[in-house]
Tab-separated table of C-alpha atoms and ligand atoms in Angstrom:
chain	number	residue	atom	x	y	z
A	1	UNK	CA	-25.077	8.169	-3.907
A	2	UNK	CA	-26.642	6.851	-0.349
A	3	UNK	CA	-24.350	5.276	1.914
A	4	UNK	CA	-25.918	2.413	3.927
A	5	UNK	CA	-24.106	0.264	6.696
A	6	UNK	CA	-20.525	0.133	7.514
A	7	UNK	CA	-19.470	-3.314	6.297
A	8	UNK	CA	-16.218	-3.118	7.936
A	9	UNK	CA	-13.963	-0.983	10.302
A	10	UNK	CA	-10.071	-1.969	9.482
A	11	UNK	CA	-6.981	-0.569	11.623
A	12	UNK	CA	-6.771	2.426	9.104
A	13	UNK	CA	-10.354	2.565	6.732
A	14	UNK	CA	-14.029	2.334	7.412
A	15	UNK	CA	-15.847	0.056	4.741
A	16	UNK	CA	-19.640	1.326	3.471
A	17	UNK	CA	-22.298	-0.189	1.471
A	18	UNK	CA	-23.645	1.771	-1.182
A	19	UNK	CA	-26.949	1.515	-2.751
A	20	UNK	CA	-24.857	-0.336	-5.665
A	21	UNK	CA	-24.112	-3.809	-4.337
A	22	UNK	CA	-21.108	-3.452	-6.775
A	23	UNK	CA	-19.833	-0.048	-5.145
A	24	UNK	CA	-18.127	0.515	-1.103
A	25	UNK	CA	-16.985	3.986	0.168
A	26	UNK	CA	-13.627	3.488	1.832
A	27	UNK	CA	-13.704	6.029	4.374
A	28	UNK	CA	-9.939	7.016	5.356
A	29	UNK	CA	-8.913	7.308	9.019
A	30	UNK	CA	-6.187	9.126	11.009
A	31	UNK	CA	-5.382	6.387	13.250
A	32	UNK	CA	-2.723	4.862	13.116
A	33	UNK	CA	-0.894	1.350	14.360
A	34	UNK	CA	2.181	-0.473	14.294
A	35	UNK	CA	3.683	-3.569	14.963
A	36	UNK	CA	0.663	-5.470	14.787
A	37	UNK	CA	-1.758	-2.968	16.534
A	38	UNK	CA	0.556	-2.881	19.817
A	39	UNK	CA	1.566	0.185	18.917
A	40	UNK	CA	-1.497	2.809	18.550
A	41	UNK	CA	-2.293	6.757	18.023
A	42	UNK	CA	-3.133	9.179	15.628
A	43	UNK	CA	-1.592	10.806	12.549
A	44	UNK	CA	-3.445	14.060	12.165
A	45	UNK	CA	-4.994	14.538	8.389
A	46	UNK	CA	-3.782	11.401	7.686
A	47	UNK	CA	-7.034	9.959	6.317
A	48	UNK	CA	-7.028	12.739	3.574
A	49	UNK	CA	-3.509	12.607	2.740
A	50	UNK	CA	-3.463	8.985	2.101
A	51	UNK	CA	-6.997	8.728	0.104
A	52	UNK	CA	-5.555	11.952	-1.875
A	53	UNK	CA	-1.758	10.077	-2.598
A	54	UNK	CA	-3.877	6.899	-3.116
A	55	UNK	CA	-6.365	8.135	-5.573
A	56	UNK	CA	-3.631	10.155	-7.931
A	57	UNK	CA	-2.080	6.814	-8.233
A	58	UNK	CA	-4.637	4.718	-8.503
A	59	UNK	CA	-5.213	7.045	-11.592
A	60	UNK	CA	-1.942	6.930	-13.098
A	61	UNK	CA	-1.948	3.295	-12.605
A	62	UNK	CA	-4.625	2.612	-14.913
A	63	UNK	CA	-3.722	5.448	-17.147
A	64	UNK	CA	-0.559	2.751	-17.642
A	65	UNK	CA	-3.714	-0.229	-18.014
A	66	UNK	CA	-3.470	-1.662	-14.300
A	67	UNK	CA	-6.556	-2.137	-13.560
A	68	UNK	CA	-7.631	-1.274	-9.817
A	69	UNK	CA	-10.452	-0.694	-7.716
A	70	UNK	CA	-10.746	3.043	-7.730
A	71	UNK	CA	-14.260	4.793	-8.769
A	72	UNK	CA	-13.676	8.159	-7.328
A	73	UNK	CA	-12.874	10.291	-4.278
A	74	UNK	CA	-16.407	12.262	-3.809
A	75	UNK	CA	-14.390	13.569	-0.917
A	76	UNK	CA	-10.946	14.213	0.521
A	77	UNK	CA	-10.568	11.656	3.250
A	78	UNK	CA	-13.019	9.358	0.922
A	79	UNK	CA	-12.800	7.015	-1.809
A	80	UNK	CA	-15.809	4.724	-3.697
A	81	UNK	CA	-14.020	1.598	-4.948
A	82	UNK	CA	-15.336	-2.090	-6.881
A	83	UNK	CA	-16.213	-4.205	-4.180
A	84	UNK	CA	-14.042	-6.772	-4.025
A	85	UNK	CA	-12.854	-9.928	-2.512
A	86	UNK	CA	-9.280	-9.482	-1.057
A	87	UNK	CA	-7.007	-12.344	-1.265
A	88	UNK	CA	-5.526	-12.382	2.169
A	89	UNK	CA	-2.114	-11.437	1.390
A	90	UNK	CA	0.070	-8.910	1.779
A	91	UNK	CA	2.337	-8.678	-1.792
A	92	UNK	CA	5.260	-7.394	-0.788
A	93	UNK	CA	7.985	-5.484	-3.385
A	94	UNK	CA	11.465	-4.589	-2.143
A	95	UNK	CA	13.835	-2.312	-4.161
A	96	UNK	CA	16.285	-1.732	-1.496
A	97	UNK	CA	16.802	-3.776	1.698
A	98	UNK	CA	14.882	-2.498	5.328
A	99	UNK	CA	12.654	-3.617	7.700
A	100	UNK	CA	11.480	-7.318	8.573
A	101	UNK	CA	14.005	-8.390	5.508
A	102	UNK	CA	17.098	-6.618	7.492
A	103	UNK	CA	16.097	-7.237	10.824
A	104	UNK	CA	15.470	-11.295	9.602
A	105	UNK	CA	18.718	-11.492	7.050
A	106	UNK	CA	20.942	-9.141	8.525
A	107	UNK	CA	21.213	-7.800	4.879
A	108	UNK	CA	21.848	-3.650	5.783
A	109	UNK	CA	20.063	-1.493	5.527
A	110	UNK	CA	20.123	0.239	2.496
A	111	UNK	CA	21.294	-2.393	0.314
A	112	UNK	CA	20.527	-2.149	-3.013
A	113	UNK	CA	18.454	-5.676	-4.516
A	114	UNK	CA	19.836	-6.565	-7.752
A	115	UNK	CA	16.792	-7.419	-8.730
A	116	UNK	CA	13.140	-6.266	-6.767
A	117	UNK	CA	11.558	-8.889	-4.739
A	118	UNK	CA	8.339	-10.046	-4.238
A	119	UNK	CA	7.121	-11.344	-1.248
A	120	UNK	CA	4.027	-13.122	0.139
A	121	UNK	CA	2.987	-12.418	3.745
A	122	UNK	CA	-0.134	-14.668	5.291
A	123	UNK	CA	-2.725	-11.351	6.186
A	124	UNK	CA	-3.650	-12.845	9.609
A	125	UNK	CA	-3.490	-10.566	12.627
A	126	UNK	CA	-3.702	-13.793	15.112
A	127	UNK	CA	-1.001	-15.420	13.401
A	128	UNK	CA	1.209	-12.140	13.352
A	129	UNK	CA	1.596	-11.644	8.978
A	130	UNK	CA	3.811	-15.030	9.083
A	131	UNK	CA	6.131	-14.621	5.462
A	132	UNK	CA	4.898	-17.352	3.065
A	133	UNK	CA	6.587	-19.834	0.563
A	134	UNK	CA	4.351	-20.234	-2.784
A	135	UNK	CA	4.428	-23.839	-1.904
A	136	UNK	CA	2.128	-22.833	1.462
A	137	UNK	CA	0.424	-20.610	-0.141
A	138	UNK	CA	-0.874	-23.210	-2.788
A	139	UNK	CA	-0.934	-25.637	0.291
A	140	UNK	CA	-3.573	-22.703	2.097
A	141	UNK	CA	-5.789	-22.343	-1.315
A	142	UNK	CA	-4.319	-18.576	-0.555
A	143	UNK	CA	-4.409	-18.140	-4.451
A	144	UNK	CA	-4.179	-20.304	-7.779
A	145	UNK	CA	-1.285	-21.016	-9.421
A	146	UNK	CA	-2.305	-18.784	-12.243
A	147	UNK	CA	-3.572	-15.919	-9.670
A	148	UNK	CA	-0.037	-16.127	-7.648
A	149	UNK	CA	1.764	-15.361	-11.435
A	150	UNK	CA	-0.899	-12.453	-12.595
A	151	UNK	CA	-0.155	-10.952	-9.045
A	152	UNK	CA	3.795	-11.505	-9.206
A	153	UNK	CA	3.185	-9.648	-13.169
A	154	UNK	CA	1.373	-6.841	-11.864
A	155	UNK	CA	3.497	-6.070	-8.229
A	156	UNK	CA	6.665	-6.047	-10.958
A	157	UNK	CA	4.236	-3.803	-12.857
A	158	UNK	CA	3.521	-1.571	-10.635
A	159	UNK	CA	7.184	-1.408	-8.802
A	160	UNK	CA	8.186	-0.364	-12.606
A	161	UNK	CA	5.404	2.660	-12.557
A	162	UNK	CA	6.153	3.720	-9.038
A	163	UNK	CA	9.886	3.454	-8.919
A	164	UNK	CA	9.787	6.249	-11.986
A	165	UNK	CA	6.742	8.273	-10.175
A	166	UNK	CA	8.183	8.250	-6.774
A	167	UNK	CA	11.782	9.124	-8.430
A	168	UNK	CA	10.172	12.406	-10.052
A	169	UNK	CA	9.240	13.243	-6.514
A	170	UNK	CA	12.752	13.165	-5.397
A	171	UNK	CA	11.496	10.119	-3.400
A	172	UNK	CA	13.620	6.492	-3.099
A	173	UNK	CA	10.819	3.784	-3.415
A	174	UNK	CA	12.691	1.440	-1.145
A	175	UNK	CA	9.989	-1.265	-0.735
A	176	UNK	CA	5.642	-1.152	-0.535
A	177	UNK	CA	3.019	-3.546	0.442
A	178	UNK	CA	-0.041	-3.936	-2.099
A	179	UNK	CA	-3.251	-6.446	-1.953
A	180	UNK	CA	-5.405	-7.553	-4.819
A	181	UNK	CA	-9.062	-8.947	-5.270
A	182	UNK	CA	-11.786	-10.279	-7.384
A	183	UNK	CA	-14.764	-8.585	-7.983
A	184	UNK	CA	-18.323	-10.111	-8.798
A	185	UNK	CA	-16.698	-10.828	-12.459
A	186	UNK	CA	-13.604	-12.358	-10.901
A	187	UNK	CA	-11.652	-9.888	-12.366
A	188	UNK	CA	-8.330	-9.544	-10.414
A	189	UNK	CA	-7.790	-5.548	-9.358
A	190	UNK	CA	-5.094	-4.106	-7.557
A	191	UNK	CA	-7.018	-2.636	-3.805
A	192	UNK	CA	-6.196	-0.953	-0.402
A	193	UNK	CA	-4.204	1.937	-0.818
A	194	UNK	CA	-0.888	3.082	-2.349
A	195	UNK	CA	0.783	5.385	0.356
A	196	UNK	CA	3.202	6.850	2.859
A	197	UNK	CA	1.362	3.881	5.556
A	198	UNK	CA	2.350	1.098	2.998
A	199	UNK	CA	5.696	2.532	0.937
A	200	UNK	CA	9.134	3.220	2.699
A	201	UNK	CA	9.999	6.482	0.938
A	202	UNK	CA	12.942	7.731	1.511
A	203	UNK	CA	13.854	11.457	0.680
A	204	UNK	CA	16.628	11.236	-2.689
A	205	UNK	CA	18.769	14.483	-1.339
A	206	UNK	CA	18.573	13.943	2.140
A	207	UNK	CA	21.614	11.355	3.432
A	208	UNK	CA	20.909	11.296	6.894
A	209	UNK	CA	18.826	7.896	7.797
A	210	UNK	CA	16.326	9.486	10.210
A	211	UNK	CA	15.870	12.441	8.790
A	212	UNK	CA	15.143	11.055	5.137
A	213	UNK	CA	12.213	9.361	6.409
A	214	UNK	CA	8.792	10.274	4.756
A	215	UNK	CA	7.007	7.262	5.279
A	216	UNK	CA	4.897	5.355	8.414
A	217	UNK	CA	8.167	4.617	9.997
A	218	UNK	CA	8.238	8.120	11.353
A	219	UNK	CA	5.420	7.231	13.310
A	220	UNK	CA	6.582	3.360	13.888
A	221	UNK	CA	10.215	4.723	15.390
A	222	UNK	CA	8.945	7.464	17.175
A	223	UNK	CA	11.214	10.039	14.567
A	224	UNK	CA	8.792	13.525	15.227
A	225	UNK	CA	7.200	15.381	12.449
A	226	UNK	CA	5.261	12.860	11.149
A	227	UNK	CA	2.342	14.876	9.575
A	228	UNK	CA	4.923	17.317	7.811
A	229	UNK	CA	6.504	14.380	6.336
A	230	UNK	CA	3.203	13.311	5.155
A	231	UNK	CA	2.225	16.767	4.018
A	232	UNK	CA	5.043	16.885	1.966
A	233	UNK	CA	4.452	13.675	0.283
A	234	UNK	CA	1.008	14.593	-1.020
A	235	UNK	CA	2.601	18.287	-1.804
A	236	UNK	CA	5.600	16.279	-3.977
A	237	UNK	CA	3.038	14.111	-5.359
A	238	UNK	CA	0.246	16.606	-6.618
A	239	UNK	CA	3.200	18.362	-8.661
A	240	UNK	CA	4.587	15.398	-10.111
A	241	UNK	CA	0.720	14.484	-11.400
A	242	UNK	CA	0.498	18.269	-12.315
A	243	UNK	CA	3.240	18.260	-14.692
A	244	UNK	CA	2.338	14.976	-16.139
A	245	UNK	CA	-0.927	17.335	-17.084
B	301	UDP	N1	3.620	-3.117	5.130
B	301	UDP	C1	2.298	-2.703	5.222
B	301	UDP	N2	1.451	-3.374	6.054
B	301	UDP	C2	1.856	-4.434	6.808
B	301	UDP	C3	3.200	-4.848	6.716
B	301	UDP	C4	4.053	-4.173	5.868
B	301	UDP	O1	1.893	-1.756	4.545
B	301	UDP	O2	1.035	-4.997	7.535
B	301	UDP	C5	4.540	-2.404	4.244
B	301	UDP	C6	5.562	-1.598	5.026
B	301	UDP	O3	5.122	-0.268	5.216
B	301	UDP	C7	6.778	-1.646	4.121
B	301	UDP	C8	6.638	-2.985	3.390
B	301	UDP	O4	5.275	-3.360	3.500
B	301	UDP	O5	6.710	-0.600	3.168
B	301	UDP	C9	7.538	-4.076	3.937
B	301	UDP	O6	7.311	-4.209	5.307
B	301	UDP	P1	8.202	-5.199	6.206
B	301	UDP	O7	7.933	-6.598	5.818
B	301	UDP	O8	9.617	-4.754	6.150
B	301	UDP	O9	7.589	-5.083	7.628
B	301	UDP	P2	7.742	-4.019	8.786
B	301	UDP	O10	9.160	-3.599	8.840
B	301	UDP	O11	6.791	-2.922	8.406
B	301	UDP	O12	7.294	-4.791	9.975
């Protein structure tokens, strides 16, 4: 496989052409940013770790007949994917309450959802993410109505498969951000990534709310030992996949 030019340089990947119009090599980065790129640095190994948690559950995923993007990882820090054309939202799924749906409900955090929710978020740096209604989202052309239900179908889907995975890790899948695409069929696949940047994970036996962290809110709330906390989630995963084997 050549690699040709990048196509694109995102806050955590680096997009390549390929000699296959229908093939890019998403190169994984260590950098890292928060709150809407104010907040900047470096996660060391992170690029690896992520393609590596990304790619064993891209795997599993379609093992379970969700289709995604994932070709192979011809290296650790690399991935070849379908080229696709991302809808520009962030799908959203919350088991548990944290983040922007605390801080903008005042619902704890911690609280348990009866039911998971799914949430569409505008992907638009200049506009800051803003949370959408379906109604705006229809209003925007965002999606079809029929695209908005497949996607709703699959985040449930895949909340169902990762919930269970994450759970044999002795990891609390409290919520996780996912984005979709058509490729050159306009088949809809499930893209990005699937990791510690885009899950809150929250260690099962440990109580203490800092210190159960394993996820990108280490690194967004200053918490230390961010790259163990990654390690370990790539260390917790590999078993789980190992003794699926
Ligand atoms: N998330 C993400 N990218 C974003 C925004 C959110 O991967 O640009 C993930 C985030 O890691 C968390 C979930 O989506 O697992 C829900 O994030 P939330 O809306 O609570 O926003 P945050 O607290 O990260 O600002």
């Amino acid at each position: 496989m050549s690699v040709n030019s990048k196509l694109y340089e995102g806050k955590a990947k680096i997009l390549y052409a390929t000699d296959d119009p229908e093939v890019l090599l998403a190169d994984f980065k260590d950098d890292a940013t928060a709150f809407n790129a104010q907040k900047r640095g470096s996660i060391i190994g992170k690029g690896k770790i992520n393609c590596s948690i990304s790619s064993q559950l891209f795997q599993q995923l379609e093992l379970r007949g969700i289709k995604t993007h994932f070709i192979d990882s011809p290296a650790p820090h690399q991935m070849r994917v379908r080229a696709v054309k991302i809808f520009p939202l962030e799908v959203v799924v919350r088991n548990i309450a944290a983040g922007s749906l605390s801080q903008q409900t005042k619902l704890p955090v911690g609280t348990l959802l009866k039911q998971p929710l799914v949430e569409f978020y505008y992907k638009n740096d200049e506009l800051g993410d803003p949370l959408l209604t379906r109604d705006r989202l229809l209003l925007l052309e965002l999606a079809t109505p029929e695209q908005v239900d497949t996607i709703t179908n699959l985040a449930l889907q895949v909340n169902q498969f990762l919930q269970d995975f994450w759970q044999q890790c002795g990891i609390t899948l409290v919520d996780f951000k996912l984005e979709f695409g058509l490729d050159s069929q306009q088949q809809l696949l499930l893209a990005d990534e699937i990791s510690p940047d885009t899950c809150r994970l929250w260690n099962t036996a440990e109580a203490d709310p800092n210190l159960r962290v394993m996820d990108k809110d280490r690194f967004r709330r200053d918490l230390g030992n961010v790259e163990d906390a990654y390690q370990e989630v790539l260390q917790r995963v590999l078993q789980a996949v190992a003794s699926k084997n």
